[in-house]
PDB file of C-alpha atoms and ligand atoms in Angstrom:
ATOM      1  CA  UNK A 458      96.052 114.092-108.249  1.00 44.00           C
ATOM      2  CA  UNK A 459      92.231 114.041-108.109  1.00 46.00           C
ATOM      3  CA  UNK A 460      90.724 113.737-104.658  1.00 47.00           C
ATOM      4  CA  UNK A 461      89.391 110.287-103.917  1.00 48.00           C
ATOM      5  CA  UNK A 462      85.679 110.137-104.555  1.00 50.00           C
ATOM      6  CA  UNK A 463      83.643 109.619-101.417  1.00 51.00           C
ATOM      7  CA  UNK A 464      80.871 107.067-101.687  1.00 63.00           C
ATOM      8  CA  UNK A 465      79.332 108.012 -98.333  1.00 62.00           C
ATOM      9  CA  UNK A 466      75.849 109.444 -98.742  1.00 61.00           C
ATOM     10  CA  UNK A 467      75.543 112.972 -97.372  1.00 62.00           C
ATOM     11  CA  UNK A 468      73.219 113.411 -94.366  1.00 67.00           C
ATOM     12  CA  UNK A 469      69.901 114.595 -95.715  1.00 80.00           C
ATOM     13  CA  UNK A 470      68.446 117.021 -93.212  1.00 89.00           C
ATOM     14  CA  UNK A 471      64.756 117.852 -93.458  1.00 94.00           C
ATOM     15  CA  UNK A 472      63.542 121.248 -94.603  1.00 95.00           C
ATOM     16  CA  UNK A 473      63.494 123.518 -91.488  1.00 97.00           C
ATOM     17  CA  UNK A 474      59.795 124.181 -92.104  1.00 97.00           C
ATOM     18  CA  UNK A 475      58.885 120.472 -92.259  1.00 98.00           C
ATOM     19  CA  UNK A 476      56.388 119.760 -89.480  1.00 98.00           C
ATOM     20  CA  UNK A 477      56.146 117.024 -86.913  1.00 98.00           C
ATOM     21  CA  UNK A 478      52.833 115.289 -87.645  1.00 98.00           C
ATOM     22  CA  UNK A 479      50.985 114.203 -84.506  1.00 98.00           C
ATOM     23  CA  UNK A 480      48.136 111.811 -85.200  1.00 98.00           C
ATOM     24  CA  UNK A 481      45.210 110.552 -83.087  1.00 98.00           C
ATOM     25  CA  UNK A 482      41.576 109.659 -83.588  1.00 98.00           C
ATOM     26  CA  UNK A 483      40.542 112.792 -81.694  1.00 98.00           C
ATOM     27  CA  UNK A 484      41.867 115.233 -79.097  1.00 98.00           C
ATOM     28  CA  UNK A 485      43.858 112.636 -77.109  1.00 98.00           C
ATOM     29  CA  UNK A 486      47.134 113.343 -78.881  1.00 98.00           C
ATOM     30  CA  UNK A 487      47.065 116.867 -77.449  1.00 98.00           C
ATOM     31  CA  UNK A 488      48.462 115.338 -74.243  1.00 98.00           C
ATOM     32  CA  UNK A 489      51.540 114.363 -76.269  1.00 98.00           C
ATOM     33  CA  UNK A 490      51.615 117.766 -77.967  1.00 98.00           C
ATOM     34  CA  UNK A 491      51.756 119.499 -74.548  1.00 98.00           C
ATOM     35  CA  UNK A 492      54.909 117.541 -73.648  1.00 98.00           C
ATOM     36  CA  UNK A 493      56.417 118.156 -77.082  1.00 98.00           C
ATOM     37  CA  UNK A 494      55.826 121.910 -76.729  1.00 98.00           C
ATOM     38  CA  UNK A 495      57.656 121.896 -73.395  1.00 97.00           C
ATOM     39  CA  UNK A 496      60.656 120.130 -74.920  1.00 97.00           C
ATOM     40  CA  UNK A 497      60.755 121.511 -78.485  1.00 98.00           C
ATOM     41  CA  UNK A 498      58.780 124.770 -78.530  1.00 97.00           C
ATOM     42  CA  UNK A 499      60.335 125.742 -81.851  1.00 97.00           C
ATOM     43  CA  UNK A 500      59.139 122.615 -83.712  1.00 98.00           C
ATOM     44  CA  UNK A 501      56.397 123.276 -86.283  1.00 98.00           C
ATOM     45  CA  UNK A 502      53.522 120.879 -85.666  1.00 98.00           C
ATOM     46  CA  UNK A 503      50.475 119.724 -87.572  1.00 98.00           C
ATOM     47  CA  UNK A 504      47.983 117.993 -85.316  1.00 98.00           C
ATOM     48  CA  UNK A 505      45.810 115.501 -87.212  1.00 98.00           C
ATOM     49  CA  UNK A 506      42.633 114.023 -85.728  1.00 98.00           C
ATOM     50  CA  UNK A 507      40.723 111.292 -87.526  1.00 98.00           C
ATOM     51  CA  UNK A 508      37.420 112.380 -86.036  1.00 98.00           C
ATOM     52  CA  UNK A 509      35.562 110.641 -88.892  1.00 98.00           C
ATOM     53  CA  UNK A 510      36.929 107.363 -87.473  1.00 98.00           C
ATOM     54  CA  UNK A 511      36.526 108.182 -83.761  1.00 98.00           C
ATOM     55  CA  UNK A 512      36.374 106.080 -81.651  1.00 98.00           C
ATOM     56  CA  UNK A 513      39.027 103.606 -82.737  1.00 98.00           C
ATOM     57  CA  UNK A 514      38.555 101.584 -79.569  1.00 98.00           C
ATOM     58  CA  UNK A 515      35.436  99.732 -80.733  1.00 98.00           C
ATOM     59  CA  UNK A 516      36.842  98.825 -84.171  1.00 98.00           C
ATOM     60  CA  UNK A 517      38.520  95.617 -85.290  1.00 98.00           C
ATOM     61  CA  UNK A 518      42.259  95.287 -85.712  1.00 97.00           C
ATOM     62  CA  UNK A 519      41.832  95.066 -89.506  1.00 97.00           C
ATOM     63  CA  UNK A 520      39.691  98.214 -89.638  1.00 98.00           C
ATOM     64  CA  UNK A 521      42.136 100.209 -87.521  1.00 98.00           C
ATOM     65  CA  UNK A 522      45.255  99.026 -89.367  1.00 97.00           C
ATOM     66  CA  UNK A 523      43.805  99.753 -92.807  1.00 97.00           C
ATOM     67  CA  UNK A 524      42.446 103.131 -91.777  1.00 98.00           C
ATOM     68  CA  UNK A 525      45.557 104.371 -89.989  1.00 98.00           C
ATOM     69  CA  UNK A 526      48.057 103.123 -92.582  1.00 97.00           C
ATOM     70  CA  UNK A 527      45.977 104.560 -95.451  1.00 97.00           C
ATOM     71  CA  UNK A 528      45.428 107.938 -93.827  1.00 98.00           C
ATOM     72  CA  UNK A 529      49.009 108.364 -92.683  1.00 98.00           C
ATOM     73  CA  UNK A 530      50.227 107.422 -96.146  1.00 97.00           C
ATOM     74  CA  UNK A 531      48.086 110.145 -97.734  1.00 98.00           C
ATOM     75  CA  UNK A 532      48.857 112.712 -95.041  1.00 98.00           C
ATOM     76  CA  UNK A 533      52.600 112.119 -95.293  1.00 98.00           C
ATOM     77  CA  UNK A 534      52.506 112.524 -99.050  1.00 97.00           C
ATOM     78  CA  UNK A 535      50.558 115.775 -98.816  1.00 97.00           C
ATOM     79  CA  UNK A 536      52.108 117.354 -95.694  1.00 97.00           C
ATOM     80  CA  UNK A 537      55.741 116.171 -96.020  1.00 97.00           C
ATOM     81  CA  UNK A 538      56.393 115.845 -92.277  1.00 98.00           C
ATOM     82  CA  UNK A 539      59.900 115.209 -90.941  1.00 98.00           C
ATOM     83  CA  UNK A 540      58.490 112.691 -88.477  1.00 98.00           C
ATOM     84  CA  UNK A 541      55.135 111.092 -87.725  1.00 98.00           C
ATOM     85  CA  UNK A 542      53.987 110.407 -84.187  1.00 98.00           C
ATOM     86  CA  UNK A 543      51.019 108.094 -83.684  1.00 98.00           C
ATOM     87  CA  UNK A 544      49.790 109.750 -80.484  1.00 98.00           C
ATOM     88  CA  UNK A 545      47.234 107.018 -79.910  1.00 98.00           C
ATOM     89  CA  UNK A 546      47.689 103.771 -78.000  1.00 98.00           C
ATOM     90  CA  UNK A 547      44.991 101.933 -79.934  1.00 98.00           C
ATOM     91  CA  UNK A 548      46.489 102.737 -83.337  1.00 98.00           C
ATOM     92  CA  UNK A 549      50.067 102.173 -82.154  1.00 97.00           C
ATOM     93  CA  UNK A 550      49.553  98.808 -80.483  1.00 96.00           C
ATOM     94  CA  UNK A 551      47.821  97.549 -83.651  1.00 97.00           C
ATOM     95  CA  UNK A 552      49.337  99.348 -86.628  1.00 97.00           C
ATOM     96  CA  UNK A 553      52.756 100.731 -85.714  1.00 97.00           C
ATOM     97  CA  UNK A 554      54.708  98.022 -87.571  1.00 96.00           C
ATOM     98  CA  UNK A 555      52.544  98.330 -90.653  1.00 96.00           C
ATOM     99  CA  UNK A 556      52.792 102.138 -90.724  1.00 97.00           C
ATOM    100  CA  UNK A 557      56.585 101.939 -90.382  1.00 97.00           C
ATOM    101  CA  UNK A 558      56.693  99.653 -93.397  1.00 95.00           C
ATOM    102  CA  UNK A 559      54.629 102.067 -95.482  1.00 92.00           C
ATOM    103  CA  UNK A 560      56.240 105.402 -94.549  1.00 96.00           C
ATOM    104  CA  UNK A 561      59.758 106.556 -95.281  1.00 94.00           C
ATOM    105  CA  UNK A 562      59.897 109.082 -92.435  1.00 96.00           C
ATOM    106  CA  UNK A 563      60.587 108.051 -88.825  1.00 97.00           C
ATOM    107  CA  UNK A 564      57.450 106.945 -86.977  1.00 98.00           C
ATOM    108  CA  UNK A 565      57.163 107.224 -83.193  1.00 98.00           C
ATOM    109  CA  UNK A 566      54.429 105.226 -81.512  1.00 98.00           C
ATOM    110  CA  UNK A 567      52.703 105.311 -78.154  1.00 95.00           C
ATOM    111  CA  UNK A 568      53.386 102.424 -75.808  1.00 90.00           C
ATOM    112  CA  UNK A 569      51.283 101.823 -72.686  1.00 97.00           C
ATOM    113  CA  UNK A 570      53.491 102.968 -69.778  1.00 98.00           C
ATOM    114  CA  UNK A 571      53.642  99.569 -68.047  1.00 98.00           C
ATOM    115  CA  UNK A 572      57.399  99.733 -67.458  1.00 97.00           C
ATOM    116  CA  UNK A 573      57.403 102.988 -65.418  1.00 97.00           C
ATOM    117  CA  UNK A 574      54.226 101.899 -63.611  1.00 98.00           C
ATOM    118  CA  UNK A 575      55.890  98.640 -62.544  1.00 98.00           C
ATOM    119  CA  UNK A 576      58.858 100.611 -61.215  1.00 98.00           C
ATOM    120  CA  UNK A 577      56.565 102.931 -59.220  1.00 98.00           C
ATOM    121  CA  UNK A 578      54.119 100.455 -57.718  1.00 98.00           C
ATOM    122  CA  UNK A 579      54.741  99.533 -54.078  1.00 98.00           C
ATOM    123  CA  UNK A 580      51.780  97.197 -53.689  1.00 98.00           C
ATOM    124  CA  UNK A 581      52.545  95.295 -56.906  1.00 98.00           C
ATOM    125  CA  UNK A 582      48.965  95.773 -58.071  1.00 98.00           C
ATOM    126  CA  UNK A 583      48.741  97.924 -61.216  1.00 98.00           C
ATOM    127  CA  UNK A 584      45.630  99.009 -63.078  1.00 98.00           C
ATOM    128  CA  UNK A 585      45.543  99.693 -66.801  1.00 98.00           C
ATOM    129  CA  UNK A 586      42.808 101.750 -68.423  1.00 98.00           C
ATOM    130  CA  UNK A 587      42.582 101.754 -72.195  1.00 98.00           C
ATOM    131  CA  UNK A 588      40.186 101.258 -75.051  1.00 98.00           C
ATOM    132  CA  UNK A 589      38.586  97.867 -75.715  1.00 98.00           C
ATOM    133  CA  UNK A 590      40.936  97.338 -78.670  1.00 98.00           C
ATOM    134  CA  UNK A 591      44.084  98.271 -76.729  1.00 98.00           C
ATOM    135  CA  UNK A 592      43.556  96.091 -73.679  1.00 98.00           C
ATOM    136  CA  UNK A 593      43.218  92.914 -75.774  1.00 97.00           C
ATOM    137  CA  UNK A 594      46.444  93.476 -77.768  1.00 97.00           C
ATOM    138  CA  UNK A 595      49.315  90.987 -77.744  1.00 95.00           C
ATOM    139  CA  UNK A 596      51.525  94.090 -77.595  1.00 94.00           C
ATOM    140  CA  UNK A 597      50.195  94.726 -74.076  1.00 97.00           C
ATOM    141  CA  UNK A 598      50.729  91.040 -73.149  1.00 98.00           C
ATOM    142  CA  UNK A 599      54.362  91.383 -74.237  1.00 97.00           C
ATOM    143  CA  UNK A 600      54.897  94.553 -72.176  1.00 97.00           C
ATOM    144  CA  UNK A 601      53.328  92.813 -69.180  1.00 98.00           C
ATOM    145  CA  UNK A 602      55.611  89.774 -69.587  1.00 98.00           C
ATOM    146  CA  UNK A 603      58.686  91.928 -70.068  1.00 98.00           C
ATOM    147  CA  UNK A 604      58.199  94.567 -67.382  1.00 98.00           C
ATOM    148  CA  UNK A 605      55.534  93.429 -64.937  1.00 98.00           C
ATOM    149  CA  UNK A 606      55.831  89.644 -64.710  1.00 98.00           C
ATOM    150  CA  UNK A 607      56.285  89.906 -60.930  1.00 97.00           C
ATOM    151  CA  UNK A 608      53.278  92.260 -60.610  1.00 98.00           C
ATOM    152  CA  UNK A 609      49.547  91.896 -60.947  1.00 98.00           C
ATOM    153  CA  UNK A 610      48.333  93.895 -63.963  1.00 98.00           C
ATOM    154  CA  UNK A 611      44.572  94.398 -64.097  1.00 98.00           C
ATOM    155  CA  UNK A 612      43.054  95.748 -67.314  1.00 98.00           C
ATOM    156  CA  UNK A 613      39.795  97.553 -67.850  1.00 98.00           C
ATOM    157  CA  UNK A 614      38.300  99.053 -71.009  1.00 98.00           C
ATOM    158  CA  UNK A 615      36.947 102.548 -70.399  1.00 98.00           C
ATOM    159  CA  UNK A 616      35.618 103.872 -73.729  1.00 98.00           C
ATOM    160  CA  UNK A 617      33.379 106.302 -71.833  1.00 98.00           C
ATOM    161  CA  UNK A 618      36.489 108.246 -70.856  1.00 98.00           C
ATOM    162  CA  UNK A 619      37.308 108.923 -74.514  1.00 98.00           C
ATOM    163  CA  UNK A 620      33.900 110.551 -74.952  1.00 98.00           C
ATOM    164  CA  UNK A 621      34.330 112.421 -71.654  1.00 98.00           C
ATOM    165  CA  UNK A 622      37.687 113.876 -72.736  1.00 98.00           C
ATOM    166  CA  UNK A 623      36.204 114.936 -76.070  1.00 98.00           C
ATOM    167  CA  UNK A 624      33.341 116.667 -74.236  1.00 98.00           C
ATOM    168  CA  UNK A 625      35.635 118.335 -71.721  1.00 98.00           C
ATOM    169  CA  UNK A 626      37.697 119.977 -74.460  1.00 98.00           C
ATOM    170  CA  UNK A 627      34.504 121.325 -75.984  1.00 98.00           C
ATOM    171  CA  UNK A 628      33.693 123.000 -72.654  1.00 98.00           C
ATOM    172  CA  UNK A 629      30.843 120.622 -71.819  1.00 97.00           C
ATOM    173  CA  UNK A 630      30.148 119.692 -68.180  1.00 96.00           C
ATOM    174  CA  UNK A 631      31.117 116.212 -66.962  1.00 97.00           C
ATOM    175  CA  UNK A 632      29.391 114.178 -64.283  1.00 95.00           C
ATOM    176  CA  UNK A 633      31.350 111.809 -62.014  1.00 97.00           C
ATOM    177  CA  UNK A 634      29.652 108.598 -63.287  1.00 98.00           C
ATOM    178  CA  UNK A 635      32.091 107.565 -66.041  1.00 98.00           C
ATOM    179  CA  UNK A 636      35.087 108.067 -63.727  1.00 98.00           C
ATOM    180  CA  UNK A 637      33.509 106.080 -60.898  1.00 98.00           C
ATOM    181  CA  UNK A 638      32.705 103.250 -63.298  1.00 98.00           C
ATOM    182  CA  UNK A 639      36.322 103.213 -64.527  1.00 98.00           C
ATOM    183  CA  UNK A 640      37.620 103.013 -60.943  1.00 98.00           C
ATOM    184  CA  UNK A 641      35.063 100.347 -60.002  1.00 98.00           C
ATOM    185  CA  UNK A 642      35.934  98.303 -63.098  1.00 98.00           C
ATOM    186  CA  UNK A 643      39.493  97.920 -61.809  1.00 98.00           C
ATOM    187  CA  UNK A 644      38.767  97.780 -58.077  1.00 98.00           C
ATOM    188  CA  UNK A 645      36.189  94.993 -58.497  1.00 98.00           C
ATOM    189  CA  UNK A 646      38.755  92.580 -59.986  1.00 98.00           C
ATOM    190  CA  UNK A 647      40.686  90.198 -57.717  1.00 97.00           C
ATOM    191  CA  UNK A 648      43.597  92.221 -56.265  1.00 96.00           C
ATOM    192  CA  UNK A 649      41.950  95.447 -57.401  1.00 98.00           C
ATOM    193  CA  UNK A 650      41.625  96.882 -53.898  1.00 97.00           C
ATOM    194  CA  UNK A 651      45.476  96.997 -53.681  1.00 98.00           C
ATOM    195  CA  UNK A 652      45.969  99.046 -56.873  1.00 98.00           C
ATOM    196  CA  UNK A 653      48.288 101.985 -56.179  1.00 98.00           C
ATOM    197  CA  UNK A 654      49.314 102.841 -59.775  1.00 98.00           C
ATOM    198  CA  UNK A 655      47.143 103.173 -62.865  1.00 98.00           C
ATOM    199  CA  UNK A 656      48.480 103.237 -66.424  1.00 98.00           C
ATOM    200  CA  UNK A 657      46.520 105.654 -68.587  1.00 98.00           C
ATOM    201  CA  UNK A 658      46.921 103.622 -71.786  1.00 98.00           C
ATOM    202  CA  UNK A 659      44.898 105.953 -73.970  1.00 98.00           C
ATOM    203  CA  UNK A 660      46.132 109.411 -74.855  1.00 98.00           C
ATOM    204  CA  UNK A 661      42.682 110.852 -74.137  1.00 98.00           C
ATOM    205  CA  UNK A 662      42.777 109.878 -70.470  1.00 98.00           C
ATOM    206  CA  UNK A 663      45.330 112.362 -69.068  1.00 98.00           C
ATOM    207  CA  UNK A 664      42.880 115.069 -70.212  1.00 98.00           C
ATOM    208  CA  UNK A 665      40.532 113.842 -67.470  1.00 98.00           C
ATOM    209  CA  UNK A 666      43.165 112.912 -64.874  1.00 98.00           C
ATOM    210  CA  UNK A 667      41.722 115.303 -62.273  1.00 97.00           C
ATOM    211  CA  UNK A 668      38.307 113.671 -62.558  1.00 98.00           C
ATOM    212  CA  UNK A 669      39.946 110.228 -62.395  1.00 98.00           C
ATOM    213  CA  UNK A 670      41.965 111.237 -59.318  1.00 98.00           C
ATOM    214  CA  UNK A 671      38.735 112.125 -57.526  1.00 98.00           C
ATOM    215  CA  UNK A 672      37.235 108.744 -58.401  1.00 98.00           C
ATOM    216  CA  UNK A 673      40.294 106.668 -57.422  1.00 98.00           C
ATOM    217  CA  UNK A 674      41.299 108.611 -54.315  1.00 97.00           C
ATOM    218  CA  UNK A 675      44.601 110.187 -53.288  1.00 96.00           C
ATOM    219  CA  UNK A 676      46.567 106.956 -52.800  1.00 96.00           C
ATOM    220  CA  UNK A 677      46.557 106.107 -56.518  1.00 98.00           C
ATOM    221  CA  UNK A 678      49.146 107.473 -58.950  1.00 98.00           C
ATOM    222  CA  UNK A 679      48.606 107.779 -62.701  1.00 98.00           C
ATOM    223  CA  UNK A 680      51.259 107.123 -65.305  1.00 98.00           C
ATOM    224  CA  UNK A 681      51.167 107.876 -69.021  1.00 98.00           C
ATOM    225  CA  UNK A 682      53.680 107.817 -71.846  1.00 97.00           C
ATOM    226  CA  UNK A 683      53.417 111.389 -73.158  1.00 98.00           C
ATOM    227  CA  UNK A 684      56.700 112.746 -71.738  1.00 97.00           C
ATOM    228  CA  UNK A 685      58.629 109.707 -72.969  1.00 97.00           C
ATOM    229  CA  UNK A 686      57.199 110.087 -76.470  1.00 98.00           C
ATOM    230  CA  UNK A 687      58.204 113.763 -76.554  1.00 98.00           C
ATOM    231  CA  UNK A 688      61.742 112.792 -75.482  1.00 98.00           C
ATOM    232  CA  UNK A 689      61.911 110.220 -78.276  1.00 98.00           C
ATOM    233  CA  UNK A 690      60.814 112.826 -80.852  1.00 98.00           C
ATOM    234  CA  UNK A 691      63.465 115.247 -79.543  1.00 98.00           C
ATOM    235  CA  UNK A 692      66.089 112.505 -79.817  1.00 97.00           C
ATOM    236  CA  UNK A 693      65.155 111.617 -83.393  1.00 97.00           C
ATOM    237  CA  UNK A 694      65.159 115.249 -84.526  1.00 97.00           C
ATOM    238  CA  UNK A 695      68.377 116.214 -82.751  1.00 96.00           C
ATOM    239  CA  UNK A 696      70.589 118.446 -84.886  1.00 95.00           C
ATOM    240  CA  UNK A 697      67.736 119.407 -87.227  1.00 96.00           C
ATOM    241  CA  UNK A 698      66.808 123.044 -87.855  1.00 97.00           C
ATOM    242  CA  UNK A 699      63.253 124.192 -87.083  1.00 97.00           C
ATOM    243  CA  UNK A 700      61.470 127.119 -88.627  1.00 97.00           C
ATOM    244  CA  UNK A 701      57.775 127.885 -88.286  1.00 96.00           C
ATOM    245  CA  UNK A 702      56.660 129.243 -91.666  1.00 95.00           C
ATOM    246  CA  UNK A 703      53.012 129.530 -90.620  1.00 95.00           C
ATOM    247  CA  UNK A 704      51.103 129.081 -87.364  1.00 96.00           C
ATOM    248  CA  UNK A 705      50.579 125.473 -86.307  1.00 98.00           C
ATOM    249  CA  UNK A 706      47.158 124.076 -87.053  1.00 98.00           C
ATOM    250  CA  UNK A 707      44.830 121.125 -86.507  1.00 98.00           C
ATOM    251  CA  UNK A 708      43.564 118.948 -89.301  1.00 98.00           C
ATOM    252  CA  UNK A 709      40.366 116.920 -88.986  1.00 98.00           C
ATOM    253  CA  UNK A 710      39.107 114.219 -91.324  1.00 98.00           C
ATOM    254  CA  UNK A 711      35.494 115.423 -91.156  1.00 98.00           C
ATOM    255  CA  UNK A 712      33.904 118.860 -90.675  1.00 97.00           C
ATOM    256  CA  UNK A 713      31.903 119.091 -87.422  1.00 93.00           C
ATOM    257  CA  UNK A 714      29.341 121.588 -86.192  1.00 92.00           C
ATOM    258  CA  UNK A 715      31.131 121.915 -82.875  1.00 92.00           C
ATOM    259  CA  UNK A 716      34.499 123.124 -84.219  1.00 95.00           C
ATOM    260  CA  UNK A 717      33.780 126.550 -82.715  1.00 96.00           C
ATOM    261  CA  UNK A 718      33.423 124.950 -79.282  1.00 97.00           C
ATOM    262  CA  UNK A 719      36.729 123.126 -79.709  1.00 97.00           C
ATOM    263  CA  UNK A 720      38.777 126.084 -80.986  1.00 97.00           C
ATOM    264  CA  UNK A 721      39.593 127.663 -77.585  1.00 98.00           C
ATOM    265  CA  UNK A 722      41.065 124.385 -76.288  1.00 98.00           C
ATOM    266  CA  UNK A 723      43.079 123.888 -79.483  1.00 98.00           C
ATOM    267  CA  UNK A 724      44.393 127.454 -79.182  1.00 98.00           C
ATOM    268  CA  UNK A 725      45.690 126.611 -75.684  1.00 98.00           C
ATOM    269  CA  UNK A 726      47.880 123.993 -77.353  1.00 98.00           C
ATOM    270  CA  UNK A 727      49.126 126.533 -79.894  1.00 97.00           C
ATOM    271  CA  UNK A 728      46.879 125.350 -82.722  1.00 98.00           C
ATOM    272  CA  UNK A 729      45.541 128.537 -84.215  1.00 93.00           C
ATOM    273  CA  UNK A 730      43.544 127.164 -87.079  1.00 94.00           C
ATOM    274  CA  UNK A 731      41.356 124.208 -87.832  1.00 96.00           C
ATOM    275  CA  UNK A 732      41.151 122.648 -91.291  1.00 96.00           C
ATOM    276  CA  UNK A 733      39.627 119.571 -92.906  1.00 97.00           C
ATOM    277  CA  UNK A 734      41.888 117.042 -94.616  1.00 96.00           C
TER     278      UNK A 734
HETATM  279  N1  DGL B1581      43.346 108.251 -78.083  1.00 70.48           N
HETATM  280  C1  DGL B1581      43.198 106.884 -78.466  1.00 70.48           C
HETATM  281  C2  DGL B1581      44.183 106.004 -77.702  1.00 70.48           C
HETATM  282  O1  DGL B1581      45.199 106.470 -77.232  1.00 70.48           O
HETATM  283  C3  DGL B1581      41.857 106.203 -78.382  1.00 70.48           C
HETATM  284  C4  DGL B1581      40.581 106.876 -78.641  1.00 70.48           C
HETATM  285  C5  DGL B1581      39.637 106.080 -79.534  1.00 70.48           C
HETATM  286  O2  DGL B1581      38.997 105.098 -79.084  1.00 70.48           O
HETATM  287  O3  DGL B1581      39.582 106.462 -80.687  1.00 70.48           O
HETATM  288  O4  DGL B1581      43.982 104.828 -77.585  1.00 70.48           O
END
């Protein structure tokens, strides 16, 4: 008697060499890459930076959504990643839904870490630093309603910190001004003097957390979402085989004169080569 035909679709596992694609406007997503390396050192990674579009923070929602969805569509077609991570709060809070509709691979986004910050805060006064575009998003309003309705959440746009993080990774010196202004921008708001926890709602900002700690003082704790994002990627790729067929590399959307200055920092994150998409 013939065996009954099974109509269940077989599990389609990705090619072991298929990379995880980490995407940001610049070097901010490296903070997510560091956590991913710690959790999944064997995972091949392509780090993509849309430096031609940097900064995203001063763009409109329509500009960001069109740019990110278009680029990730083309990159996914060309690079065949097993998973895409939008390692950028600005792009995620605006375009995550749209990107998920366009791509067939799993897409992990970056959510401002309001939930863990609310759990940590003793004073009930929480600061949130992000880009101009991020802090005005309804996505952030929803997180505030859901996780911090009994807290005071104060938001401040700190685009200067994006530029500072970019400079720091190129080995350029940083003055304290931008960090002081970020701290003052939160402290000057009603309830700001009681802030004990600050959400770094831009993936660039943990790159300058030491400078921020000096500006805010020792009583303030910083929270970001990088470790949680890495855990989510590990969860979604559980059971998959990983094989690195070539060294991991960084892909930029525009050639820059200062690539040589950036290479040492990229190498520290295991990105041996820099290419233009
Ligand atoms: N790294 C991006 C974020 O997490 C923002 C940088 C930019 O303005 O492009 O929001």
